[in-house]
Short mmCIF file of N, CA and C in Angstrom, two decimals:
data_model
loop_
_atom_site.label_atom_id
_atom_site.label_comp_id
_atom_site.label_asym_id
_atom_site.label_seq_id
_atom_site.Cartn_x
_atom_site.Cartn_y
_atom_site.Cartn_z
N MET I 611 67.79 47.13 121.25
CA MET I 611 67.50 48.31 119.97
C MET I 611 67.16 49.59 120.58
N ARG I 612 66.61 49.60 121.61
CA ARG I 612 66.45 51.46 121.86
C ARG I 612 67.88 51.96 122.49
N GLY I 613 68.89 51.53 122.41
CA GLY I 613 70.19 51.88 123.06
C GLY I 613 70.77 52.10 121.53
N ALA I 614 70.89 51.30 120.36
CA ALA I 614 71.10 51.29 119.50
C ALA I 614 70.20 53.19 118.81
N GLY I 615 69.22 53.18 118.84
CA GLY I 615 68.77 54.54 118.56
C GLY I 615 68.88 55.44 119.00
N ARG I 616 69.44 55.64 120.33
CA ARG I 616 69.99 56.43 121.18
C ARG I 616 71.00 56.98 120.77
N ILE I 617 72.11 55.77 120.44
CA ILE I 617 73.28 56.13 120.24
C ILE I 617 73.39 57.01 119.09
N SER I 618 72.66 56.54 117.76
CA SER I 618 72.50 57.23 116.59
C SER I 618 72.08 58.54 116.61
N LEU I 619 70.92 58.43 117.60
CA LEU I 619 70.74 60.18 117.70
C LEU I 619 71.18 61.47 118.48
N ILE I 620 72.38 60.55 119.36
CA ILE I 620 73.64 61.37 120.18
C ILE I 620 74.48 61.91 119.07
N LEU I 621 75.07 60.55 117.90
CA LEU I 621 75.82 61.03 117.11
C LEU I 621 75.42 61.95 116.28
N PHE I 622 73.89 62.03 115.91
CA PHE I 622 73.32 62.75 114.75
C PHE I 622 73.60 64.42 115.14
N THR I 623 73.18 64.56 116.45
CA THR I 623 73.14 65.85 117.15
C THR I 623 74.71 66.20 117.54
N LEU I 624 75.75 65.84 117.86
CA LEU I 624 77.06 66.17 117.72
C LEU I 624 77.24 66.29 116.29
N LEU I 625 76.75 65.78 114.96
CA LEU I 625 77.29 66.14 113.72
C LEU I 625 76.94 67.48 113.50
N LEU I 626 75.39 67.51 113.82
CA LEU I 626 74.71 68.67 113.72
C LEU I 626 74.74 69.77 114.17
N THR I 627 75.81 69.42 115.30
CA THR I 627 76.35 71.15 116.02
C THR I 627 77.90 71.22 116.17
N THR I 628 78.30 69.99 115.32
CA THR I 628 79.69 70.52 114.47
C THR I 628 79.30 71.19 113.05
N VAL I 629 78.58 70.90 112.29
CA VAL I 629 78.34 71.49 110.96
C VAL I 629 78.00 73.26 111.59
N SER I 630 77.08 73.10 112.35
CA SER I 630 76.72 74.43 113.19
C SER I 630 77.94 75.42 113.00
N ALA I 631 78.39 74.83 114.26
CA ALA I 631 79.88 75.65 114.45
C ALA I 631 80.72 75.95 113.37
N GLU I 632 80.68 74.94 112.17
CA GLU I 632 81.71 75.38 111.56
C GLU I 632 81.34 76.65 109.95
N SER I 633 79.66 76.04 110.46
CA SER I 633 79.16 77.46 109.33
C SER I 633 79.26 78.68 109.95
N LEU I 634 79.71 79.11 111.20
CA LEU I 634 79.57 80.19 111.58
C LEU I 634 80.83 80.74 111.84
N ALA I 635 81.75 80.13 111.47
CA ALA I 635 83.43 80.75 111.36
C ALA I 635 83.30 81.81 110.59
N VAL I 636 83.86 83.03 110.74
CA VAL I 636 84.15 83.98 109.72
C VAL I 636 85.73 84.12 110.19
N ASP I 637 86.33 84.68 109.07
CA ASP I 637 87.91 85.14 108.86
C ASP I 637 88.22 86.49 109.66
N PRO I 638 88.83 86.94 110.46
CA PRO I 638 88.83 88.25 111.26
C PRO I 638 89.48 89.16 110.39
N ALA I 639 89.86 89.34 108.91
CA ALA I 639 89.98 89.91 107.70
C ALA I 639 90.17 89.04 106.20
N THR I 640 89.49 89.80 105.33
CA THR I 640 89.48 89.43 104.14
C THR I 640 90.44 90.05 102.89
N ILE I 641 90.92 89.66 102.06
CA ILE I 641 91.27 90.07 100.58
C ILE I 641 91.04 89.37 99.60
N SER I 642 89.90 90.02 98.50
CA SER I 642 89.24 89.97 97.50
C SER I 642 89.95 90.76 96.34
N TYR I 643 89.21 89.74 95.05
CA TYR I 643 90.26 90.57 93.99
C TYR I 643 89.33 90.63 92.98
N ASP I 644 89.09 91.37 91.83
CA ASP I 644 88.76 91.36 90.78
C ASP I 644 89.74 90.87 89.49
N LEU I 645 89.52 89.89 88.63
CA LEU I 645 90.93 89.86 87.61
C LEU I 645 90.35 90.51 86.48
N THR I 646 91.28 91.26 85.58
CA THR I 646 90.96 91.97 84.43
C THR I 646 91.97 91.56 83.03
N ALA I 647 91.42 91.18 82.20
CA ALA I 647 92.67 90.25 80.93
C ALA I 647 93.01 91.59 80.19
N PHE I 648 93.78 91.13 79.86
CA PHE I 648 94.13 92.80 78.77
C PHE I 648 94.98 92.17 77.24
N GLY I 649 95.18 90.74 77.70
CA GLY I 649 95.16 89.77 75.91
C GLY I 649 96.99 89.80 76.22
N GLY I 650 97.19 88.78 75.54
CA GLY I 650 99.20 88.20 75.43
C GLY I 650 98.98 87.89 76.73
N GLY I 651 98.58 87.27 77.91
CA GLY I 651 99.05 87.16 79.10
C GLY I 651 99.13 88.31 80.15
N ARG I 652 98.89 89.44 79.74
CA ARG I 652 98.97 90.16 80.58
C ARG I 652 97.66 90.39 81.57
N TRP I 653 97.73 90.54 82.91
CA TRP I 653 96.49 90.48 83.62
C TRP I 653 96.64 91.62 84.76
N ARG I 654 95.52 91.80 85.29
CA ARG I 654 95.19 92.80 86.68
C ARG I 654 94.54 92.54 87.74
N TYR I 655 95.32 92.38 88.98
CA TYR I 655 94.62 92.14 90.41
C TYR I 655 93.92 93.41 90.53
N ASP I 656 92.63 93.37 91.32
CA ASP I 656 92.17 94.64 91.88
C ASP I 656 91.91 94.23 93.05
N TYR I 657 92.30 94.78 94.14
CA TYR I 657 91.81 94.26 95.51
C TYR I 657 91.24 95.14 96.27
N ASP I 658 90.28 94.44 97.02
CA ASP I 658 89.39 95.17 98.43
C ASP I 658 90.11 94.46 99.45
N VAL I 659 90.33 94.76 100.29
CA VAL I 659 90.71 94.66 102.07
C VAL I 659 89.76 94.71 102.85
N THR I 660 89.63 93.79 103.51
CA THR I 660 88.15 94.06 104.80
C THR I 660 88.62 93.76 105.66
N ASN I 661 88.53 94.30 107.15
CA ASN I 661 88.55 94.32 108.46
C ASN I 661 87.38 93.90 108.82
N VAL I 662 86.96 92.27 109.15
CA VAL I 662 85.54 92.12 109.75
C VAL I 662 85.72 92.49 110.80
N SER I 663 86.79 92.01 111.51
CA SER I 663 86.41 92.01 113.64
C SER I 663 87.89 91.77 113.75
N LEU I 664 88.96 92.79 113.25
CA LEU I 664 89.95 92.94 113.88
C LEU I 664 90.15 94.07 114.95
N ALA I 665 90.29 94.08 115.86
CA ALA I 665 90.11 95.28 116.98
C ALA I 665 90.95 96.62 116.72
N ASP I 666 92.57 95.72 116.20
CA ASP I 666 93.24 97.24 115.69
C ASP I 666 93.43 97.08 114.36
N PRO I 667 93.22 98.26 113.62
CA PRO I 667 93.08 98.55 112.07
C PRO I 667 94.68 97.64 111.32
N ILE I 668 93.98 97.50 110.33
CA ILE I 668 94.96 96.89 109.33
C ILE I 668 95.62 97.92 108.58
N ARG I 669 96.98 97.86 109.03
CA ARG I 669 97.95 99.11 108.48
C ARG I 669 99.05 98.60 107.54
N GLU I 670 99.04 97.10 107.28
CA GLU I 670 99.54 96.68 106.47
C GLU I 670 99.63 95.06 105.86
N PHE I 671 99.60 94.60 104.83
CA PHE I 671 99.41 93.56 104.13
C PHE I 671 100.37 93.33 102.85
N THR I 672 100.93 91.97 103.01
CA THR I 672 101.29 91.82 101.95
C THR I 672 100.85 90.31 100.89
N ILE I 673 100.24 90.48 99.76
CA ILE I 673 100.20 89.41 99.03
C ILE I 673 101.44 88.55 98.24
N TRP I 674 101.92 87.44 98.10
CA TRP I 674 102.62 86.76 97.41
C TRP I 674 102.42 86.20 96.21
N PHE I 675 103.35 85.91 95.25
CA PHE I 675 103.10 85.61 94.15
C PHE I 675 104.65 84.39 93.60
N ASP I 676 104.22 83.57 93.36
CA ASP I 676 104.85 82.26 93.02
C ASP I 676 105.69 82.73 91.61
N HIS I 677 106.69 82.67 92.21
CA HIS I 677 107.80 82.89 90.88
C HIS I 677 107.45 82.04 89.85
N SER I 678 106.69 80.53 89.69
CA SER I 678 106.91 79.99 88.36
C SER I 678 105.45 80.33 87.77
N LEU I 679 104.63 81.47 88.03
CA LEU I 679 103.74 81.68 88.05
C LEU I 679 103.43 83.20 87.16
N TYR I 680 104.37 83.96 87.77
CA TYR I 680 104.06 85.17 87.66
C TYR I 680 105.33 85.73 87.51
N GLN I 681 105.40 87.00 86.26
CA GLN I 681 106.44 87.70 86.25
C GLN I 681 106.24 89.09 85.98
N ASP I 682 107.05 90.12 85.78
CA ASP I 682 106.83 91.56 85.58
C ASP I 682 105.83 92.00 86.19
N LEU I 683 105.67 92.24 87.91
CA LEU I 683 104.71 92.62 88.15
C LEU I 683 104.90 94.38 88.41
N VAL I 684 103.80 95.04 88.40
CA VAL I 684 103.88 96.42 88.27
C VAL I 684 102.53 96.92 88.87
N LEU I 685 103.00 98.15 89.77
CA LEU I 685 102.05 98.87 90.73
C LEU I 685 100.91 99.46 89.65
N ALA I 686 99.71 99.03 90.06
CA ALA I 686 98.84 99.86 89.48
C ALA I 686 97.63 100.58 89.77
N THR I 687 97.82 100.72 91.25
CA THR I 687 96.96 101.60 91.66
C THR I 687 96.61 102.67 91.81
N PRO I 688 95.14 103.36 91.66
CA PRO I 688 95.08 104.55 91.17
C PRO I 688 95.79 105.67 92.39
N ASP I 689 96.04 106.80 91.70
CA ASP I 689 96.79 107.80 92.09
C ASP I 689 96.10 108.53 93.90
N PRO I 690 94.77 108.82 94.11
CA PRO I 690 93.95 109.07 95.15
C PRO I 690 94.55 107.70 95.88
N LEU I 691 94.36 106.76 96.09
CA LEU I 691 94.55 105.54 96.95
C LEU I 691 96.04 105.61 97.39
N ALA I 692 97.23 105.75 96.47
CA ALA I 692 98.20 105.51 96.77
C ALA I 692 99.09 106.61 97.68
N ALA I 693 98.34 107.82 97.45
CA ALA I 693 98.30 108.87 98.10
C ALA I 693 98.36 108.61 99.81
N ASP I 694 97.48 107.46 100.39
CA ASP I 694 97.53 107.23 101.96
C ASP I 694 98.17 106.26 102.03
N TRP I 695 98.65 105.32 101.29
CA TRP I 695 99.50 103.95 101.29
C TRP I 695 100.89 104.20 100.29
N SER I 696 101.69 103.26 101.27
CA SER I 696 102.93 103.45 101.04
C SER I 696 102.95 102.17 100.12
N GLU I 697 103.00 101.52 98.74
CA GLU I 697 102.89 100.31 98.40
C GLU I 697 104.65 99.81 97.81
N LEU I 698 105.18 98.77 97.55
CA LEU I 698 106.28 98.30 96.94
C LEU I 698 106.02 96.69 96.31
N VAL I 699 106.30 96.38 95.14
CA VAL I 699 106.17 95.09 94.53
C VAL I 699 108.11 94.75 94.55
N VAL I 700 108.16 93.58 94.68
CA VAL I 700 109.28 92.89 94.55
C VAL I 700 109.14 91.83 93.75
N GLN I 701 109.94 91.59 92.25
CA GLN I 701 109.62 90.72 91.28
C GLN I 701 110.32 89.51 91.67
N PRO I 702 109.36 88.40 91.62
CA PRO I 702 109.53 86.92 91.38
C PRO I 702 110.88 86.59 90.85
N ALA I 703 111.98 85.89 91.48
CA ALA I 703 113.12 85.21 91.02
C ALA I 703 113.14 84.06 90.94
N PRO I 704 112.68 83.48 89.50
CA PRO I 704 112.87 82.14 89.63
C PRO I 704 113.85 81.31 89.47
N SER I 705 115.33 81.82 89.32
CA SER I 705 116.49 81.28 89.44
C SER I 705 116.67 81.12 90.65
N LEU I 706 116.53 81.95 91.52
CA LEU I 706 116.62 81.80 93.18
C LEU I 706 115.39 81.05 93.50
N HIS I 707 114.24 80.84 92.75
CA HIS I 707 113.13 79.99 93.62
C HIS I 707 112.13 80.63 94.65
N ASP I 708 112.78 82.23 94.43
CA ASP I 708 112.22 83.22 95.37
C ASP I 708 110.77 83.70 94.49
N ASP I 709 109.62 83.69 95.62
CA ASP I 709 108.11 84.61 95.00
C ASP I 709 108.47 85.84 95.14
N GLY I 710 107.69 86.37 94.07
CA GLY I 710 107.49 88.07 94.38
C GLY I 710 106.73 88.19 95.41
N PHE I 711 106.53 89.58 95.64
CA PHE I 711 105.39 90.14 96.33
C PHE I 711 104.70 91.55 96.37
N TYR I 712 103.77 91.71 96.38
CA TYR I 712 103.14 93.27 96.40
C TYR I 712 103.15 93.55 98.18
N ASP I 713 103.20 94.73 98.72
CA ASP I 713 102.88 95.09 99.85
C ASP I 713 102.40 96.43 100.02
N ALA I 714 101.50 96.73 101.13
CA ALA I 714 100.97 97.78 101.00
C ALA I 714 101.17 98.29 102.83
N LEU I 715 101.44 99.02 103.17
CA LEU I 715 101.62 100.13 104.59
C LEU I 715 100.56 101.32 104.48
N LYS I 716 100.24 101.75 105.94
CA LYS I 716 99.56 102.78 105.86
C LYS I 716 100.66 103.03 107.44
N MET I 717 100.89 104.05 107.41
CA MET I 717 101.93 104.79 108.34
C MET I 717 101.03 105.13 110.13
N SER I 718 99.31 105.62 109.92
CA SER I 718 98.57 105.86 110.71
C SER I 718 97.16 105.38 109.84
N GLY I 719 96.51 105.66 111.13
CA GLY I 719 95.21 104.71 110.51
C GLY I 719 95.01 103.75 110.38
N GLY I 720 94.75 103.36 109.24
CA GLY I 720 94.31 101.77 108.84
C GLY I 720 92.99 101.71 108.58
N ILE I 721 92.68 100.22 108.08
CA ILE I 721 91.37 99.79 107.70
C ILE I 721 90.68 99.40 109.27
N THR I 722 89.85 99.88 109.95
CA THR I 722 88.92 99.63 110.88
C THR I 722 88.03 98.45 110.85
N ALA I 723 87.81 97.74 112.20
CA ALA I 723 86.63 97.34 111.91
C ALA I 723 85.76 97.58 111.16
N GLY I 724 85.32 96.50 110.45
CA GLY I 724 83.81 96.70 109.63
C GLY I 724 84.14 97.78 108.60
N ALA I 725 85.41 98.11 107.98
CA ALA I 725 85.36 99.10 107.14
C ALA I 725 86.21 97.93 105.95
N HIS I 726 86.40 98.43 105.04
CA HIS I 726 87.24 98.26 103.70
C HIS I 726 87.43 98.92 102.25
N VAL I 727 88.87 98.92 101.98
CA VAL I 727 89.42 99.51 101.28
C VAL I 727 89.82 99.15 100.11
N GLY I 728 89.08 99.51 98.76
CA GLY I 728 89.52 98.71 97.49
C GLY I 728 90.54 99.97 96.90
N GLY I 729 90.53 99.36 95.60
CA GLY I 729 91.47 99.92 94.50
C GLY I 729 93.03 99.40 94.73
N PHE I 730 93.30 98.65 95.68
CA PHE I 730 94.85 98.36 95.20
C PHE I 730 94.61 97.34 94.40
N ALA I 731 96.42 97.69 93.06
CA ALA I 731 95.97 97.03 92.19
C ALA I 731 97.39 96.16 91.31
N VAL I 732 97.81 95.78 90.88
CA VAL I 732 98.47 94.83 90.49
C VAL I 732 98.50 94.01 89.21
N GLU I 733 99.50 94.97 87.95
CA GLU I 733 99.67 93.88 87.05
C GLU I 733 100.66 93.09 86.99
N PHE I 734 100.32 92.08 85.97
CA PHE I 734 101.14 90.93 85.80
C PHE I 734 101.42 90.18 84.82
N ASP I 735 102.41 89.35 84.60
CA ASP I 735 102.45 88.51 83.24
C ASP I 735 102.01 86.91 84.07
N TRP I 736 100.94 86.82 83.37
CA TRP I 736 100.92 85.06 83.95
C TRP I 736 101.35 84.17 82.79
N LEU I 737 102.17 83.06 83.64
CA LEU I 737 102.99 81.89 83.20
C LEU I 737 102.05 80.25 83.33
N GLY I 738 101.22 80.92 84.13
CA GLY I 738 100.49 79.26 84.05
C GLY I 738 99.20 78.79 82.74
N ALA I 739 98.27 78.16 83.16
CA ALA I 739 97.41 77.26 82.52
C ALA I 739 95.89 78.02 83.22
N GLY I 740 95.78 78.56 81.91
CA GLY I 740 93.94 78.99 82.45
C GLY I 740 94.27 80.10 83.47
N LEU I 741 92.95 80.52 83.62
CA LEU I 741 93.16 81.59 84.49
C LEU I 741 93.63 81.62 85.61
N PRO I 742 94.81 83.14 85.93
CA PRO I 742 95.20 83.55 87.17
C PRO I 742 94.22 83.16 88.60
N GLY I 743 94.58 82.90 89.25
CA GLY I 743 94.34 83.23 90.54
C GLY I 743 94.38 82.20 91.72
#
């Protein structure tokens, strides 16, 4: 009996260690968004990009839009932010099964570790059911 109890304790300790290690995992960078509805299936994502722990600054990121769920992508980033970043939107092409994308590039500087930049924005028509996201 003692042997079975010891094995259970060892397994419980290993399980507890595994759970603790997983809960400490952190993404080195995150992109979060706020969603705004305009009605008639028209929406906007406002993005915030955070460099949690990357040593090199974030100078470019790309966000993909499924060709079966999104159409009519339009840049909606405010002018002050757009002056610092070069942005590009490529439309989804359903007939070619190609997803669209939004890309933002900064030639110098970037988002350093511990910093974030918000205000990137894309408007679109949502073709899916429920809320986009």
